[in-house]
PDB file of C-alpha atoms in Angstrom:
ATOM      1  CA  MET N   6       5.478 -18.358 -14.350  1.00  0.00           C
ATOM      2  CA  GLY N   7       7.377 -17.890 -11.135  1.00  0.00           C
ATOM      3  CA  LEU N   8       6.407 -16.821  -7.691  1.00  0.00           C
ATOM      4  CA  ALA N   9       3.411 -14.522  -7.664  1.00  0.00           C
ATOM      5  CA  VAL N  10       3.552 -11.839  -4.938  1.00  0.00           C
ATOM      6  CA  THR N  11       0.510  -9.865  -3.724  1.00  0.00           C
ATOM      7  CA  PHE N  12       1.098  -6.894  -1.453  1.00  0.00           C
ATOM      8  CA  VAL N  13      -1.738  -5.884   1.005  1.00  0.00           C
ATOM      9  CA  SER N  14      -1.184  -2.645   2.881  1.00  0.00           C
ATOM     10  CA  GLY N  15      -3.033   0.143   4.628  1.00  0.00           C
ATOM     11  CA  PRO N  16      -3.316   1.995   7.948  1.00  0.00           C
ATOM     12  CA  ARG N  17      -3.317   0.069  11.114  1.00  0.00           C
ATOM     13  CA  ARG N  18      -6.608  -1.503  12.183  1.00  0.00           C
ATOM     14  CA  SER N  19      -8.060  -1.052   8.736  1.00  0.00           C
ATOM     15  CA  GLY N  20      -9.041  -4.757   8.359  1.00  0.00           C
ATOM     16  CA  LYS N  21      -6.132  -5.951   6.217  1.00  0.00           C
ATOM     17  CA  SER N  22      -5.985  -9.381   7.907  1.00  0.00           C
ATOM     18  CA  ALA N  23      -9.706  -9.819   7.345  1.00  0.00           C
ATOM     19  CA  VAL N  24      -9.435  -9.110   3.665  1.00  0.00           C
ATOM     20  CA  ILE N  25      -6.588 -11.572   3.339  1.00  0.00           C
ATOM     21  CA  ARG N  26      -8.553 -14.142   5.222  1.00  0.00           C
ATOM     22  CA  ALA N  27     -11.382 -13.702   2.844  1.00  0.00           C
ATOM     23  CA  MET N  28      -9.087 -14.077  -0.148  1.00  0.00           C
ATOM     24  CA  ILE N  29      -7.650 -17.304   1.335  1.00  0.00           C
ATOM     25  CA  ASP N  30     -11.085 -18.698   2.121  1.00  0.00           C
ATOM     26  CA  ARG N  31     -12.819 -17.794  -1.078  1.00  0.00           C
ATOM     27  CA  LEU N  32     -10.196 -17.360  -3.930  1.00  0.00           C
ATOM     28  CA  TRP N  33      -6.873 -19.188  -3.381  1.00  0.00           C
ATOM     29  CA  LYS N  34      -7.094 -22.763  -4.651  1.00  0.00           C
ATOM     30  CA  HIS N  35      -3.639 -23.531  -3.378  1.00  0.00           C
ATOM     31  CA  PRO N  36      -2.628 -22.092   0.036  1.00  0.00           C
ATOM     32  CA  PRO N  37      -0.400 -19.003  -0.314  1.00  0.00           C
ATOM     33  CA  HIS N  38       2.654 -18.282   1.696  1.00  0.00           C
ATOM     34  CA  TYR N  39       1.996 -15.520   4.330  1.00  0.00           C
ATOM     35  CA  VAL N  40       4.529 -12.788   5.202  1.00  0.00           C
ATOM     36  CA  ARG N  41       3.859 -10.112   7.909  1.00  0.00           C
ATOM     37  CA  LEU N  42       6.176  -7.108   7.774  1.00  0.00           C
ATOM     38  CA  VAL N  43       6.596  -5.196  11.013  1.00  0.00           C
ATOM     39  CA  ARG N  44       8.830  -2.198  11.547  1.00  0.00           C
ATOM     40  CA  ILE N  45      11.449  -2.513  14.298  1.00  0.00           C
ATOM     41  CA  GLY N  46      10.189  -0.685  17.361  1.00  0.00           C
ATOM     42  CA  SER N  47       6.541  -1.371  16.730  1.00  0.00           C
ATOM     43  CA  ASP N  48       4.398  -2.628  19.468  1.00  0.00           C
ATOM     44  CA  LYS N  49       2.989  -5.436  17.327  1.00  0.00           C
ATOM     45  CA  ARG N  50       3.782  -8.941  18.499  1.00  0.00           C
ATOM     46  CA  PRO N  51       3.784 -12.092  16.422  1.00  0.00           C
ATOM     47  CA  PRO N  52       1.050 -14.634  17.023  1.00  0.00           C
ATOM     48  CA  LYS N  53       2.075 -17.978  18.584  1.00  0.00           C
ATOM     49  CA  LEU N  54       1.991 -20.618  15.765  1.00  0.00           C
ATOM     50  CA  PRO N  55       2.748 -24.292  16.080  1.00  0.00           C
ATOM     51  CA  VAL N  56       5.878 -25.676  14.340  1.00  0.00           C
ATOM     52  CA  LYS N  57       3.663 -27.509  11.864  1.00  0.00           C
ATOM     53  CA  LEU N  58       0.793 -25.399  10.636  1.00  0.00           C
ATOM     54  CA  PRO N  59      -2.605 -27.026  10.735  1.00  0.00           C
ATOM     55  CA  PRO N  60      -4.179 -27.558   7.206  1.00  0.00           C
ATOM     56  CA  ASP N  61      -7.230 -25.424   8.179  1.00  0.00           C
ATOM     57  CA  LEU N  62      -5.034 -22.421   8.683  1.00  0.00           C
ATOM     58  CA  GLY N  63      -5.100 -21.943   4.874  1.00  0.00           C
ATOM     59  CA  VAL N  64      -1.495 -20.949   4.304  1.00  0.00           C
ATOM     60  CA  ALA N  65       1.548 -22.913   3.104  1.00  0.00           C
ATOM     61  CA  SER N  66       3.886 -21.160   5.480  1.00  0.00           C
ATOM     62  CA  ALA N  67       3.873 -18.024   7.741  1.00  0.00           C
ATOM     63  CA  ARG N  68       6.734 -15.603   8.405  1.00  0.00           C
ATOM     64  CA  TRP N  69       6.926 -12.563  10.701  1.00  0.00           C
ATOM     65  CA  LEU N  70       9.724 -10.190   9.423  1.00  0.00           C
ATOM     66  CA  ARG N  71      10.970  -7.116  11.318  1.00  0.00           C
ATOM     67  CA  TYR N  72      12.660  -4.366   9.255  1.00  0.00           C
ATOM     68  CA  ASP N  73      13.914  -0.810   9.185  1.00  0.00           C
ATOM     69  CA  ASP N  74      14.579   1.429   6.253  1.00  0.00           C
ATOM     70  CA  ASP N  75      17.835  -0.467   5.436  1.00  0.00           C
ATOM     71  CA  ARG N  76      16.910  -3.973   6.353  1.00  0.00           C
ATOM     72  CA  ILE N  77      13.730  -4.080   4.313  1.00  0.00           C
ATOM     73  CA  TYR N  78      15.728  -4.316   1.099  1.00  0.00           C
ATOM     74  CA  HIS N  79      17.484  -7.399   2.427  1.00  0.00           C
ATOM     75  CA  VAL N  80      15.019  -9.318   4.573  1.00  0.00           C
ATOM     76  CA  LEU N  81      12.100  -9.209   2.173  1.00  0.00           C
ATOM     77  CA  PRO N  82      13.939 -10.448  -0.990  1.00  0.00           C
ATOM     78  CA  GLU N  83      15.755 -13.099   1.111  1.00  0.00           C
ATOM     79  CA  ALA N  84      12.412 -14.382   2.490  1.00  0.00           C
ATOM     80  CA  LEU N  85      10.910 -14.528  -1.037  1.00  0.00           C
ATOM     81  CA  THR N  86      13.936 -16.294  -2.382  1.00  0.00           C
ATOM     82  CA  THR N  87      13.632 -18.941   0.425  1.00  0.00           C
ATOM     83  CA  ILE N  88      10.008 -19.436  -0.419  1.00  0.00           C
ATOM     84  CA  HIS N  89      10.743 -19.684  -4.172  1.00  0.00           C
ATOM     85  CA  ARG N  90      13.338 -22.425  -3.536  1.00  0.00           C
ATOM     86  CA  SER N  91      10.681 -24.662  -1.859  1.00  0.00           C
ATOM     87  CA  ASP N  92       7.700 -23.614  -3.957  1.00  0.00           C
ATOM     88  CA  ARG N  93       8.764 -22.457  -7.362  1.00  0.00           C
ATOM     89  CA  TYR N  94       5.277 -21.678  -8.741  1.00  0.00           C
ATOM     90  CA  GLY N  95       3.582 -20.667  -5.495  1.00  0.00           C
ATOM     91  CA  SER N  96       2.027 -17.512  -4.381  1.00  0.00           C
ATOM     92  CA  VAL N  97       2.791 -15.100  -1.510  1.00  0.00           C
ATOM     93  CA  VAL N  98       0.675 -12.609   0.219  1.00  0.00           C
ATOM     94  CA  ILE N  99       2.465  -9.855   2.094  1.00  0.00           C
ATOM     95  CA  GLU N 100       0.774  -7.827   4.783  1.00  0.00           C
ATOM     96  CA  SER N 101       2.104  -4.448   5.960  1.00  0.00           C
ATOM     97  CA  ASP N 102       0.969  -1.302   7.576  1.00  0.00           C
ATOM     98  CA  ALA N 103       1.314   1.885   5.490  1.00  0.00           C
ATOM     99  CA  ASP N 104       4.977   2.515   5.046  1.00  0.00           C
ATOM    100  CA  PRO N 105       6.773   4.140   1.919  1.00  0.00           C
ATOM    101  CA  ALA N 106       9.857   1.993   2.498  1.00  0.00           C
ATOM    102  CA  VAL N 107       7.864  -1.190   2.155  1.00  0.00           C
ATOM    103  CA  ARG N 108       5.829   0.032  -0.847  1.00  0.00           C
ATOM    104  CA  HIS N 109       9.063   0.379  -2.870  1.00  0.00           C
ATOM    105  CA  ALA N 110      11.081  -2.548  -1.442  1.00  0.00           C
ATOM    106  CA  TYR N 111       9.993  -5.044  -4.073  1.00  0.00           C
ATOM    107  CA  PRO N 112       8.333  -5.082  -7.533  1.00  0.00           C
ATOM    108  CA  TYR N 113       5.100  -6.725  -6.256  1.00  0.00           C
ATOM    109  CA  ASP N 114       2.887  -8.316  -8.888  1.00  0.00           C
ATOM    110  CA  HIS N 115      -0.328  -6.989  -7.380  1.00  0.00           C
ATOM    111  CA  ARG N 116      -1.122  -4.346  -4.799  1.00  0.00           C
ATOM    112  CA  VAL N 117      -4.241  -4.064  -2.595  1.00  0.00           C
ATOM    113  CA  PHE N 118      -4.790  -1.054  -0.322  1.00  0.00           C
ATOM    114  CA  VAL N 119      -7.196  -1.549   2.550  1.00  0.00           C
ATOM    115  CA  MET N 120      -8.659   1.383   4.521  1.00  0.00           C
ATOM    116  CA  PRO N 121     -11.415   1.760   7.075  1.00  0.00           C
ATOM    117  CA  ILE N 122     -14.439   4.007   6.422  1.00  0.00           C
ATOM    118  CA  PRO N 123     -12.974   7.488   6.981  1.00  0.00           C
ATOM    119  CA  SER N 124     -14.383   9.356   9.940  1.00  0.00           C
ATOM    120  CA  THR N 125     -13.354  12.686   8.478  1.00  0.00           C
ATOM    121  CA  VAL N 126     -12.095  14.011   5.133  1.00  0.00           C
ATOM    122  CA  SER N 127      -8.887  15.191   6.964  1.00  0.00           C
ATOM    123  CA  GLU N 128      -8.120  11.634   7.863  1.00  0.00           C
ATOM    124  CA  VAL N 129      -7.365  10.884   4.304  1.00  0.00           C
ATOM    125  CA  PHE N 130      -6.661  14.295   2.670  1.00  0.00           C
ATOM    126  CA  ARG N 131      -4.487  17.173   3.566  1.00  0.00           C
ATOM    127  CA  THR N 132      -6.111  20.618   3.681  1.00  0.00           C
ATOM    128  CA  ALA N 133      -5.331  22.906   0.752  1.00  0.00           C
ATOM    129  CA  GLU N 134      -3.031  24.793   2.992  1.00  0.00           C
ATOM    130  CA  GLU N 135      -1.182  21.669   4.133  1.00  0.00           C
ATOM    131  CA  ALA N 136      -0.903  20.285   0.623  1.00  0.00           C
ATOM    132  CA  ALA N 137       0.499  23.666  -0.720  1.00  0.00           C
ATOM    133  CA  ALA N 138       3.081  23.753   2.091  1.00  0.00           C
ATOM    134  CA  ALA N 139       4.102  20.124   1.481  1.00  0.00           C
ATOM    135  CA  LEU N 140       4.396  20.631  -2.208  1.00  0.00           C
ATOM    136  CA  GLN N 141       6.548  23.753  -1.734  1.00  0.00           C
ATOM    137  CA  GLU N 142       8.729  21.832   0.621  1.00  0.00           C
ATOM    138  CA  VAL N 143       9.270  18.805  -1.606  1.00  0.00           C
ATOM    139  CA  LEU N 144       9.925  20.902  -4.674  1.00  0.00           C
ATOM    140  CA  LYS N 145      12.734  22.721  -2.804  1.00  0.00           C
ATOM    141  CA  ASP N 146      14.314  19.718  -1.226  1.00  0.00           C
ATOM    142  CA  THR N 147      15.367  16.666  -3.316  1.00  0.00           C
ATOM    143  CA  THR N 148      15.505  14.363  -0.295  1.00  0.00           C
ATOM    144  CA  THR N 149      12.019  15.243   0.817  1.00  0.00           C
ATOM    145  CA  PHE N 150      10.905  14.887  -2.895  1.00  0.00           C
ATOM    146  CA  ALA N 151      12.317  11.343  -3.079  1.00  0.00           C
ATOM    147  CA  SER N 152      10.776  10.404   0.173  1.00  0.00           C
ATOM    148  CA  GLU N 153       7.379  11.811  -0.609  1.00  0.00           C
ATOM    149  CA  MET N 154       7.232  10.250  -4.146  1.00  0.00           C
ATOM    150  CA  PHE N 155       9.112   7.080  -3.814  1.00  0.00           C
ATOM    151  CA  GLY N 156       9.897   6.372  -0.124  1.00  0.00           C
ATOM    152  CA  LEU N 157      13.645   6.171  -0.985  1.00  0.00           C
ATOM    153  CA  TRP N 158      15.140   8.070   1.839  1.00  0.00           C
ATOM    154  CA  ASP N 159      14.181   9.193   5.339  1.00  0.00           C
ATOM    155  CA  ALA N 160      13.974  13.057   4.895  1.00  0.00           C
ATOM    156  CA  GLY N 161      16.512  14.883   6.900  1.00  0.00           C
ATOM    157  CA  ALA N 162      18.590  11.770   7.622  1.00  0.00           C
ATOM    158  CA  GLY N 163      21.545  11.721   5.231  1.00  0.00           C
ATOM    159  CA  GLY N 164      23.488   8.461   5.117  1.00  0.00           C
ATOM    160  CA  ASP N 165      26.738  10.058   4.124  1.00  0.00           C
ATOM    161  CA  GLY N 166      27.258  12.216   7.220  1.00  0.00           C
ATOM    162  CA  LYS N 167      25.568  15.251   5.637  1.00  0.00           C
ATOM    163  CA  ASP N 168      22.333  16.647   6.714  1.00  0.00           C
ATOM    164  CA  GLY N 169      20.521  14.936   3.783  1.00  0.00           C
ATOM    165  CA  ASN N 170      18.994  18.131   2.581  1.00  0.00           C
ATOM    166  CA  GLU N 171      19.864  19.294  -0.993  1.00  0.00           C
ATOM    167  CA  ARG N 172      18.163  22.539  -1.890  1.00  0.00           C
ATOM    168  CA  VAL N 173      17.137  23.182  -5.435  1.00  0.00           C
ATOM    169  CA  ASP N 174      17.026  26.765  -6.822  1.00  0.00           C
ATOM    170  CA  LEU N 175      14.824  27.146  -9.921  1.00  0.00           C
ATOM    171  CA  THR N 176      13.183  30.151 -11.456  1.00  0.00           C
ATOM    172  CA  ALA N 177       9.469  30.720 -11.257  1.00  0.00           C
ATOM    173  CA  THR N 178       9.128  29.746 -14.905  1.00  0.00           C
ATOM    174  CA  GLN N 179      11.023  26.533 -14.297  1.00  0.00           C
ATOM    175  CA  TRP N 180       8.704  25.713 -11.374  1.00  0.00           C
ATOM    176  CA  ARG N 181       5.705  26.360 -13.440  1.00  0.00           C
ATOM    177  CA  GLY N 182       7.133  24.178 -16.210  1.00  0.00           C
ATOM    178  CA  PHE N 183       7.626  21.359 -13.843  1.00  0.00           C
ATOM    179  CA  LEU N 184       4.215  21.596 -12.249  1.00  0.00           C
ATOM    180  CA  TYR N 185       2.593  21.317 -15.668  1.00  0.00           C
ATOM    181  CA  SER N 186       4.669  18.282 -16.627  1.00  0.00           C
ATOM    182  CA  PRO N 187       3.245  14.724 -16.114  1.00  0.00           C
ATOM    183  CA  LEU N 188       5.554  14.201 -13.086  1.00  0.00           C
ATOM    184  CA  GLY N 189       4.669  17.552 -11.586  1.00  0.00           C
ATOM    185  CA  GLU N 190       0.897  16.784 -12.028  1.00  0.00           C
ATOM    186  CA  GLU N 191       1.374  13.376 -10.389  1.00  0.00           C
ATOM    187  CA  LEU N 192       3.251  14.914  -7.431  1.00  0.00           C
ATOM    188  CA  ALA N 193       0.591  17.595  -7.008  1.00  0.00           C
ATOM    189  CA  THR N 194      -2.132  14.873  -7.012  1.00  0.00           C
ATOM    190  CA  ARG N 195      -0.303  12.582  -4.596  1.00  0.00           C
ATOM    191  CA  ILE N 196       0.477  15.433  -2.215  1.00  0.00           C
ATOM    192  CA  GLN N 197      -3.229  15.877  -1.435  1.00  0.00           C
ATOM    193  CA  LEU N 198      -3.174  12.664   0.460  1.00  0.00           C
ATOM    194  CA  GLN N 199      -2.047  12.216   4.114  1.00  0.00           C
ATOM    195  CA  PRO N 200       1.096  10.094   4.192  1.00  0.00           C
ATOM    196  CA  PRO N 201      -0.587   6.858   5.486  1.00  0.00           C
ATOM    197  CA  TYR N 202      -2.770   6.958   2.362  1.00  0.00           C
ATOM    198  CA  HIS N 203      -0.120   7.380  -0.323  1.00  0.00           C
ATOM    199  CA  GLY N 204      -0.355   3.695  -1.185  1.00  0.00           C
ATOM    200  CA  LEU N 205      -3.885   4.283  -2.365  1.00  0.00           C
ATOM    201  CA  VAL N 206      -2.756   5.763  -5.681  1.00  0.00           C
ATOM    202  CA  GLU N 207      -0.465   2.725  -6.386  1.00  0.00           C
ATOM    203  CA  ALA N 208      -2.994  -0.048  -5.675  1.00  0.00           C
ATOM    204  CA  ASP N 209      -4.672  -2.146  -8.262  1.00  0.00           C
ATOM    205  CA  VAL N 210      -7.599  -2.519  -5.912  1.00  0.00           C
ATOM    206  CA  VAL N 211      -8.657  -0.270  -3.024  1.00  0.00           C
ATOM    207  CA  VAL N 212     -10.892  -1.942  -0.433  1.00  0.00           C
ATOM    208  CA  VAL N 213     -12.884   0.297   1.940  1.00  0.00           C
ATOM    209  CA  ASN N 214     -13.803  -2.328   4.571  1.00  0.00           C
ATOM    210  CA  THR N 215     -17.314  -1.675   5.751  1.00  0.00           C
ATOM    211  CA  ALA N 216     -16.833  -4.393   8.382  1.00  0.00           C
ATOM    212  CA  VAL N 217     -14.572  -1.881  10.229  1.00  0.00           C
ATOM    213  CA  GLY N 218     -16.450   1.166  11.511  1.00  0.00           C
ATOM    214  CA  SER N 219     -19.730   2.648  10.295  1.00  0.00           C
ATOM    215  CA  ILE N 220     -20.458   5.182   7.488  1.00  0.00           C
ATOM    216  CA  PRO N 221     -20.498   8.713   8.968  1.00  0.00           C
ATOM    217  CA  ALA N 222     -22.036  11.782   7.306  1.00  0.00           C
ATOM    218  CA  GLU N 223     -18.612  12.851   6.025  1.00  0.00           C
ATOM    219  CA  GLY N 224     -17.571   9.477   4.829  1.00  0.00           C
ATOM    220  CA  ASN N 225     -19.337   9.472   1.455  1.00  0.00           C
ATOM    221  CA  PRO N 226     -17.858  12.812   0.223  1.00  0.00           C
ATOM    222  CA  CYS N 227     -14.389  11.680   1.263  1.00  0.00           C
ATOM    223  CA  LEU N 228     -14.691   8.439  -0.697  1.00  0.00           C
ATOM    224  CA  GLU N 229     -16.011  10.296  -3.685  1.00  0.00           C
ATOM    225  CA  ARG N 230     -13.027  12.590  -3.621  1.00  0.00           C
ATOM    226  CA  ALA N 231     -10.726   9.571  -3.317  1.00  0.00           C
ATOM    227  CA  SER N 232     -12.390   7.943  -6.318  1.00  0.00           C
ATOM    228  CA  SER N 233     -12.076  11.137  -8.319  1.00  0.00           C
ATOM    229  CA  LEU N 234      -8.388  11.371  -7.388  1.00  0.00           C
ATOM    230  CA  LEU N 235      -7.778   7.848  -8.546  1.00  0.00           C
ATOM    231  CA  GLY N 236      -9.505   8.629 -11.836  1.00  0.00           C
ATOM    232  CA  HIS N 237      -7.245  11.588 -12.346  1.00  0.00           C
ATOM    233  CA  MET N 238      -4.257   9.376 -11.645  1.00  0.00           C
ATOM    234  CA  ARG N 239      -5.407   6.884 -14.316  1.00  0.00           C
ATOM    235  CA  LYS N 240      -5.368   9.719 -16.802  1.00  0.00           C
ATOM    236  CA  LEU N 241      -1.882  10.786 -15.724  1.00  0.00           C
ATOM    237  CA  THR N 242      -0.204   7.464 -15.343  1.00  0.00           C
ATOM    238  CA  SER N 243      -2.334   4.720 -16.773  1.00  0.00           C
ATOM    239  CA  ARG N 244      -2.388   3.346 -13.179  1.00  0.00           C
ATOM    240  CA  GLY N 245      -4.834   3.631 -10.357  1.00  0.00           C
ATOM    241  CA  GLY N 246      -7.264   1.095  -9.093  1.00  0.00           C
ATOM    242  CA  GLU N 247     -10.929   1.004  -8.431  1.00  0.00           C
ATOM    243  CA  ILE N 248     -12.453   1.659  -4.946  1.00  0.00           C
ATOM    244  CA  PHE N 249     -14.774  -1.038  -3.570  1.00  0.00           C
ATOM    245  CA  VAL N 250     -16.785  -0.165  -0.461  1.00  0.00           C
ATOM    246  CA  CYS N 251     -18.027  -3.412   0.958  1.00  0.00           C
ATOM    247  CA  ASP N 252     -17.770  -6.286   3.365  1.00  0.00           C
ATOM    248  CA  LEU N 253     -16.094  -9.158   1.523  1.00  0.00           C
ATOM    249  CA  TYR N 254     -17.932 -11.814   3.582  1.00  0.00           C
ATOM    250  CA  ASN N 255     -21.319 -10.328   2.652  1.00  0.00           C
ATOM    251  CA  GLU N 256     -22.312 -12.694  -0.182  1.00  0.00           C
ATOM    252  CA  ASN N 257     -25.469 -10.692  -0.891  1.00  0.00           C
ATOM    253  CA  ASP N 258     -23.489  -7.480  -1.650  1.00  0.00           C
ATOM    254  CA  ALA N 259     -23.076  -6.915  -5.432  1.00  0.00           C
ATOM    255  CA  VAL N 260     -19.983  -4.717  -4.748  1.00  0.00           C
ATOM    256  CA  ALA N 261     -18.386  -7.610  -2.777  1.00  0.00           C
ATOM    257  CA  ARG N 262     -18.931  -9.918  -5.775  1.00  0.00           C
ATOM    258  CA  ARG N 263     -17.263  -7.441  -8.054  1.00  0.00           C
ATOM    259  CA  LEU N 264     -14.434  -7.093  -5.680  1.00  0.00           C
ATOM    260  CA  LEU N 265     -13.904 -10.877  -5.551  1.00  0.00           C
ATOM    261  CA  LYS N 266     -13.739 -10.846  -9.366  1.00  0.00           C
ATOM    262  CA  ALA N 267     -11.101  -8.106  -9.321  1.00  0.00           C
ATOM    263  CA  LEU N 268      -9.107  -9.957  -6.595  1.00  0.00           C
ATOM    264  CA  ARG N 269      -9.236 -13.386  -8.371  1.00  0.00           C
ATOM    265  CA  PRO N 270      -6.276 -12.841 -10.737  1.00  0.00           C
ATOM    266  CA  MET N 271      -4.123 -12.033  -7.698  1.00  0.00           C
ATOM    267  CA  CYS N 272      -4.881 -15.363  -6.098  1.00  0.00           C
ATOM    268  CA  ARG N 273      -3.324 -17.654  -8.698  1.00  0.00           C
ATOM    269  CA  GLY N 274      -0.183 -19.716  -8.370  1.00  0.00           C
ATOM    270  CA  GLY N 275       0.778 -23.019  -6.790  1.00  0.00           C
ATOM    271  CA  LYS N 276       0.440 -26.522  -8.007  1.00  0.00           C
TER     272      LYS N 276
END
């Protein structure tokens, strides 16, 4: 068993750090290595840490890595290789804001998606008109398709001097055949989500952090729809995690206890 890597992502100010802190305090027996990924140009600033980390910080090491669409495929593997040299059987927790480039930059062992209680349905889901327009666009543009599905390229920014847009001309019958294929159904399901929430369908565990915000009247229908979407993804791909709506620090919450049980396998590693 080598290095175990857990990826925690989600929109900004969703409570990712609080979830990681709870995992460190309550689940990890051996301190994990912490990596924070920040896109170049972001206004986020690294915290000031002493050269020697105090034992009560709960992490074996802490790194702040800046990246762009190209650098992420170099800086992240390099950082993990460095950690692996010093701690062969250790564990790593990576924190990142929602970003398709980061989601596909490494074959993470576990994925956790953290989101706040949605204030509106449109915060998480595209409208039917927006989803239809986005679906039509990605089906006709291979670059947009790859970006939407896999985060492989920045749509419209070709790296070979071209415009990066390759149009695909298919007949109506071919389009229908694709849409009814497993990949077509998966794309049509994913496209319902706003871009910051695409990581939701890839997560092993989805945490709706009730410590951030309060439950509005429109919150429950939105979460029910998200849960239904994940159920559909499980049927299509055998992937898709469970949604836990709770505060991890509330020991009296039965949902929080179930969440801790789901997170426990992600917090192994170390000597």
